[in-house]
CSV table of N, CA and C in Angstrom, one decimal:
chain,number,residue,atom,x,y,z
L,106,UNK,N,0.8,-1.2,0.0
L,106,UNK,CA,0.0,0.0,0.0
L,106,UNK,C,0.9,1.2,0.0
L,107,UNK,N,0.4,2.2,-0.5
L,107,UNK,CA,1.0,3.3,-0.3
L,107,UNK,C,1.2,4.3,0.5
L,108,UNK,N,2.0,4.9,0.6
L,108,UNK,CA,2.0,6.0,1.8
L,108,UNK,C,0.9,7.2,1.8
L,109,UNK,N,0.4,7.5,3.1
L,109,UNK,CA,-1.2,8.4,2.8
L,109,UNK,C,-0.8,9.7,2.5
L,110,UNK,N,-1.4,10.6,1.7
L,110,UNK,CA,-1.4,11.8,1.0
L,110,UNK,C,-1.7,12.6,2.1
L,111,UNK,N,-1.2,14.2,1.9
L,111,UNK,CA,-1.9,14.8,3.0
L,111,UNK,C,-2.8,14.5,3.0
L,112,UNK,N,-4.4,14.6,2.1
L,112,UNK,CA,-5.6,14.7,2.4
L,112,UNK,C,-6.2,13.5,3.4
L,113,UNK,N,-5.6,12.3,3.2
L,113,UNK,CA,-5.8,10.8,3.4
L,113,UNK,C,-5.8,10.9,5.4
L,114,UNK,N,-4.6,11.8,5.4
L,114,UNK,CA,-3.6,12.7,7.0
L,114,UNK,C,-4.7,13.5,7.5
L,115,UNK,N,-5.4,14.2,6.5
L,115,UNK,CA,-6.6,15.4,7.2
L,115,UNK,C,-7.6,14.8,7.2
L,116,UNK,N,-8.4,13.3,6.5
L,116,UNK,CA,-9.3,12.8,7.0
L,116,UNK,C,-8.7,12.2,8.2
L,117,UNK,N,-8.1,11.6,7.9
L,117,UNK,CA,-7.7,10.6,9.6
L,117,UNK,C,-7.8,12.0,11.1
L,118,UNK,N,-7.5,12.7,10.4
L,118,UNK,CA,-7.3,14.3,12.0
L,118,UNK,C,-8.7,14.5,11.9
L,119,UNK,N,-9.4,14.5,11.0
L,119,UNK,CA,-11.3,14.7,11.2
L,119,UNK,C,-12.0,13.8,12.0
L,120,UNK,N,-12.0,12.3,11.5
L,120,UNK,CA,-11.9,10.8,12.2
L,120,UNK,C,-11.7,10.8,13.5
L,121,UNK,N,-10.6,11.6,13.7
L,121,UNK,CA,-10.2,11.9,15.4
L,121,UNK,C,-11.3,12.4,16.2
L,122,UNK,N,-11.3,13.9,15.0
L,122,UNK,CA,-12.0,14.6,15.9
L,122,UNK,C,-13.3,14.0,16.4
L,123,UNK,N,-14.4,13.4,15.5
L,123,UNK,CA,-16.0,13.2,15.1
L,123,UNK,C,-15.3,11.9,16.1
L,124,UNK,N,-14.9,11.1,16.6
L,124,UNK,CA,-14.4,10.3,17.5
L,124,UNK,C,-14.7,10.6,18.9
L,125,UNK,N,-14.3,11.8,19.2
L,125,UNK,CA,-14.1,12.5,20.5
L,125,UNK,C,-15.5,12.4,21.0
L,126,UNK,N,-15.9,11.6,22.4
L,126,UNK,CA,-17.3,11.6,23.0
L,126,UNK,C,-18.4,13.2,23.0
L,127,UNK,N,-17.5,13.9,23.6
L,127,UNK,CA,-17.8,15.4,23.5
L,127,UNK,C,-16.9,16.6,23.0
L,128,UNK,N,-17.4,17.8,22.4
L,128,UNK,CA,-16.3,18.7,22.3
L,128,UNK,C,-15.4,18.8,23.4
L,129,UNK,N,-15.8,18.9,24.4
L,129,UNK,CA,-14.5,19.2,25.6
L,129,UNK,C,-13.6,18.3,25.7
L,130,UNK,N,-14.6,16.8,25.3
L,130,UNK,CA,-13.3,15.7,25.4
L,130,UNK,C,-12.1,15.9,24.3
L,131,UNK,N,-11.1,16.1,24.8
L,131,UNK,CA,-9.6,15.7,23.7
L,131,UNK,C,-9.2,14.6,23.2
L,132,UNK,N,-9.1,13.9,22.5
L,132,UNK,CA,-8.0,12.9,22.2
L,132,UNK,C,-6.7,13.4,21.5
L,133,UNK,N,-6.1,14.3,22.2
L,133,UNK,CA,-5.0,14.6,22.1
L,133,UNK,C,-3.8,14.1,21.4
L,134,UNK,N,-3.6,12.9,22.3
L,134,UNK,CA,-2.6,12.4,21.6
L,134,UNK,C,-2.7,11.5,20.7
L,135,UNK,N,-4.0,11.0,20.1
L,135,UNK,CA,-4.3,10.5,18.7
L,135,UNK,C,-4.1,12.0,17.9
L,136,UNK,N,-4.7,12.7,18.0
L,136,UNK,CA,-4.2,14.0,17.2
L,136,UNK,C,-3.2,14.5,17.0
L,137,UNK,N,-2.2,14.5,17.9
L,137,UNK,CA,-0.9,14.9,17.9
L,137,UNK,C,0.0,14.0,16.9
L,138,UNK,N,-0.5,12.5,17.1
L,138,UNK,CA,0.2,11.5,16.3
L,138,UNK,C,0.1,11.9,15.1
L,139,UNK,N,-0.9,11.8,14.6
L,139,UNK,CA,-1.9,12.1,13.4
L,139,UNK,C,-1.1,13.3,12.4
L,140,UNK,N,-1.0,14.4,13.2
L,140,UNK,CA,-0.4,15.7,12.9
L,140,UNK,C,1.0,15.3,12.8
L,141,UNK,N,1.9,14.9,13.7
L,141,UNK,CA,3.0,14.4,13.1
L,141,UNK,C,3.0,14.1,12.2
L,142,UNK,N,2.8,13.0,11.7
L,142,UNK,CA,2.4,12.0,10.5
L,142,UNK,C,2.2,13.2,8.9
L,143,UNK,N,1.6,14.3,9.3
L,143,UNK,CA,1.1,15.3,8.3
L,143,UNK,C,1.9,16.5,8.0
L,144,UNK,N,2.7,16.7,9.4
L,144,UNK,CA,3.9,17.3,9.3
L,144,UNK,C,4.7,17.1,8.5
L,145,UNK,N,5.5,15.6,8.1
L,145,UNK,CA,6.1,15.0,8.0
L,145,UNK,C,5.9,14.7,6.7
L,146,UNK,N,5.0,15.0,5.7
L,146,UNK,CA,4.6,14.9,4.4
L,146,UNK,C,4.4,16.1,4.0
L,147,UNK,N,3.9,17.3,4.7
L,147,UNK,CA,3.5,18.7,4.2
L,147,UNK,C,3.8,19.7,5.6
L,148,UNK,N,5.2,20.1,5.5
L,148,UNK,CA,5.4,20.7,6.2
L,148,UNK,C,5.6,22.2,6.4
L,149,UNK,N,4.2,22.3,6.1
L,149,UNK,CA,4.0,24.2,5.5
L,149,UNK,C,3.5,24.5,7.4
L,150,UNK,N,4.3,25.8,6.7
L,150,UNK,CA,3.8,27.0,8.5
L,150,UNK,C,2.1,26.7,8.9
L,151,UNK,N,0.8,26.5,7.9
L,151,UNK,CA,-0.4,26.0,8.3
L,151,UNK,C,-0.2,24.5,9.1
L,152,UNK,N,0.5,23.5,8.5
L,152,UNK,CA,0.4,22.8,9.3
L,152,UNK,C,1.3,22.6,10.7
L,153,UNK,N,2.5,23.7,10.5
L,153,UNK,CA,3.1,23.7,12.1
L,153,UNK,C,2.3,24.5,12.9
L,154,UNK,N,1.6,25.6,12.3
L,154,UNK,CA,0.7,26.2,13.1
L,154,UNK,C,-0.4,25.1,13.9
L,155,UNK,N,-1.5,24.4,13.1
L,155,UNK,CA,-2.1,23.7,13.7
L,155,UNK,C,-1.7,22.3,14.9
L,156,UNK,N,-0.2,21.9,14.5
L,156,UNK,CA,0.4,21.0,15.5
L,156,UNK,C,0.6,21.9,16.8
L,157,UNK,N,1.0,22.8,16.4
L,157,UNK,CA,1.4,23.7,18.1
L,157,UNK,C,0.1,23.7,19.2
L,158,UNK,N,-1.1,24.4,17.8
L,158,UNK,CA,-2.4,24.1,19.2
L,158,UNK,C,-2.4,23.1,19.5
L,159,UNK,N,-2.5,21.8,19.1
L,159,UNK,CA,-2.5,20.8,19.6
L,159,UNK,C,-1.5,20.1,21.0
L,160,UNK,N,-0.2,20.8,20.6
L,160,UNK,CA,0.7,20.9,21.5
L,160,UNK,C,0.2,21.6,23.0
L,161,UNK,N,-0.3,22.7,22.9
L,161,UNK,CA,-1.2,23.6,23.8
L,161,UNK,C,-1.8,22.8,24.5
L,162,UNK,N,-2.7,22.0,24.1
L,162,UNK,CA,-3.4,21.0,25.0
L,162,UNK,C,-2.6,20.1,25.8
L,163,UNK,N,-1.7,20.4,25.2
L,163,UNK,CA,-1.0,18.8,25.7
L,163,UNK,C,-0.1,19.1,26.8
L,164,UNK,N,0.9,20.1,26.2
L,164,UNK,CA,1.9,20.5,26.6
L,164,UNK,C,1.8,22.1,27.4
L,165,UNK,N,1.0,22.8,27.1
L,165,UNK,CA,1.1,24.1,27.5
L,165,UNK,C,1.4,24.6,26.8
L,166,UNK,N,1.0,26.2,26.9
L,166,UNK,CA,1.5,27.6,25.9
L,166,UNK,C,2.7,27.5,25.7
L,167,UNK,N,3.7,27.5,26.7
L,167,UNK,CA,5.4,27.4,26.4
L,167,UNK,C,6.0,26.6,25.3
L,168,UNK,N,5.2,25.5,25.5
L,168,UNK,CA,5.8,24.4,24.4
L,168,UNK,C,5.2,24.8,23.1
L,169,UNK,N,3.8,25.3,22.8
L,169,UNK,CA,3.1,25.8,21.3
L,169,UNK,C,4.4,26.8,21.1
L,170,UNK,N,4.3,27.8,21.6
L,170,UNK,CA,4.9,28.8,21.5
L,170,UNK,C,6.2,29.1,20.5
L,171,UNK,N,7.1,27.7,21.8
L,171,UNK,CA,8.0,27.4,21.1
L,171,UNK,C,7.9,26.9,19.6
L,172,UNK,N,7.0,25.5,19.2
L,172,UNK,CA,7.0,24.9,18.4
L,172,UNK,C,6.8,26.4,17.1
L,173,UNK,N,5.8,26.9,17.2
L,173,UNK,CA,5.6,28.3,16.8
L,173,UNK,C,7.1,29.3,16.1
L,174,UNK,N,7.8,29.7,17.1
L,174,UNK,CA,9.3,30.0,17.3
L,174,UNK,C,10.0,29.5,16.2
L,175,UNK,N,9.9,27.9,16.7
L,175,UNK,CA,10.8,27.2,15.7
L,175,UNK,C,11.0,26.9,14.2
């Protein structure tokens, strides 16, 4: 099989979301993985931007921030 395309990367990060019991609930680190994964094929400032909020949840402002920074 082939390796997944971004779009294939942004359904699986939707999947996540529509997953999550409630909006408040996170699954964080399915998402985080997810975004790695999308990073790592399309590594445009939209998609480090969206990793970092994600990071936010996880990690705290300092660490988005940074990733942001970086």
């Amino acid at each position: 099989m082939r390796r997944p395309g971004p779009y294939r990367i942004e359904a699986a990060i939707a999947a996540v979301h529509c997953e999550a019991p409630s909006a408040g609930h996170r699954l964080a680190s399915a998402t985080e993985a997810v975004r790695n994964l999308l990073l790592a094929v399309d590594p445009s400032p939209v998609v480090r931007l969206s990793r970092a909020v994600v990071v936010s949840h996880t990690d705290g402002p300092a660490a988005a921030l940074a990733q942001v920074e970086a």
